[in-house]
């Protein structure tokens, strides 16, 4: 009846050093293969894809590898008349891609090139009576949309456009018996959701609501013998979940509760030394999503060859500083 | 993006695969082109439903296409009779099920199913519950399906909380290691057996039954964390009632400092602290020690000029209010000869706050749990979950009586679970500091926390009346929360692991800081101390900054320096 522990074994041949040049090449080349099957199949998340790629490049100090004007033109064209952004041309606007679009513009310090008042109106229009946010007009509710809303607004300097207290009440109603957060009231905790909710509370100055030692314990128990972190109990380790757990721990001031060296070893082993890029687990296919979270994770773990990352926004700290955004994190 | 193993293929195979993908892509793109053309022309008909089938089956996260289908359904609603609509929606449910079989974890697919169920003329909720059962059999941890299940239960009129509770019982008895089921139980139990007075908000009989089930689980599979997390929840967590804990008036720094039992904010909240000095209400702004816009358990009022300079005796009244209702109040008298005057609550004790982390209403339950977990430990001597639970229980029962056992257990945990060594260290530090606070005289102005292997400085907010604190010979890495120590004059931090002093700049009365043998690497990290106007003694020897930053030789020899020298030497 017992479930055997799910984990991976890291082979001796796995990479143990950071292959920065290869990752920069991988990301830079990714956007040029527009007829590629995989590329076409991910069009529905293109805006986020661009944010992942550009942030990865930015953390490596290689943002100039991509044609800025081409990116800005694309982002501008994806803004819908209602103010929201779609993942790609012809697709529908959604809060997820609205945040990605504003993150991209922030990386380039180019928020001025779009109509940000319309964005604020769009976001306000998605808030419900109970303080929650829907992702688009069709009405899916999720606490991660609450994060998208406040993160986008603070990047635009317009956090006061919504009733923050009411918004926070909904997010807090998603808190669970383990100190974590789910997507809606009664939903199970997982670390992606925890990152969103803890990030939300950091942005809105409400981290005192977190049961810090309980949540910190649950989060540090995500670390498996391989060094990697999983997203929920009894699940496999994954580079993206490693980032979500890590950034949440950083926000609540408990990053030291995991074994950093073991996690660095795991993240490095997820690199593909032929193609560049990071995969979810050692030996799997790489993608820009896990490449960003691999690099961001290493940055939080103190790797100086990558720029310092902000744990709440998953963007370079220098970008957040330039925007004059001060988010208080907890310390122990 | 997840779980796709990289496979090596020979060139020939790769070529064939590439061709096949190209062909697939052509068909995919052709379908998309037609769909977008229709959509742009606002042609919302059944053909649109057919066209998007294949694309969504291959790519269920393509949210715009689900939106397209929703638009079509709304448009058909205008023109079709109910029976026809019913049939179309039922076909849609079948289609969604096929998509879920390909990808059971697509947010868009599950959300579209809720759309269909919200709009279908005659909803069959029983069938939906059956579908959930099926998908949970296939993957008992699929949280999308659990969420959909809760949506179904909410809408169906004949599924009771008890039914759902029984369902989790079944799931757990077939596999204890089912975190999702334990989670769901934590939501159902307080609805089914409510008692707000009890831990976890659950009636005692029900609670005892749950303990039995958990015992069964942890004795069967003691390494399974699900049951242990649930066990921790059953033990409960006490609510801390808001109250005044300490109030101090400090002559030197001209301030009134108020410590309440939990973090509050005083702007745009119902809470207020009302301060009167000699009958005059002081309406200036309260600030927290960090001068941020955040909640805090400590609030400071800088008294306006003139008030402190009088030689007369001062009468000070402090009231903590919720709306206009007084929660608690106190009166203090400060004679002209006094450096500071303080009040401490005789009703609220820090001990009660510390034990609120786990509070079963009856310690009998805790005793009983401690006994059975210790029995388990006799069989499973190295089980970290059991050892940690024993520590938690001992902490709640009597952390002073069990101090040695707690310490030994935490040391054992560090050796069997080294990845979380720092967690156990910090937990130990917390208990040690709590025990010190519990046993000290609340009006004592001196405390020695030296040589206690502390890695973290917990609970500084409860020590705000200290004037002299010795934390030397520990492993402290940051002193941010020392900012709460508003009366502190002498601080010994020798032999710790500090690489910065952030937090100390907020100490208004500090006179002497000793930081010998820490990890301070350059003068820049000391810059915050420039704000400490009262500091006269700063001991820095034994820090790497003397080795590396090329400071004047005489500086190195000094064991203590006048703070006034430092700014001139700043780069
Ligand atoms: Zn992943």
Tab-separated table of C-alpha atoms and ligand atoms in Angstrom, chain A residues 238-241 280 289-290, chain B residues 2, ligand 1:
chain	number	residue	atom	x	y	z
A	238	UNK	CA	11.062	19.425	-11.689
A	239	UNK	CA	13.105	22.523	-12.530
A	240	UNK	CA	10.037	24.757	-12.747
A	241	UNK	CA	8.690	23.584	-9.391
A	280	UNK	CA	12.084	19.649	-16.468
A	289	UNK	CA	10.108	27.778	-19.884
A	290	UNK	CA	12.402	25.467	-17.929
B	2	UNK	CA	6.691	18.031	-19.130
C	1	LIG	ZN1	8.196	21.852	-15.041
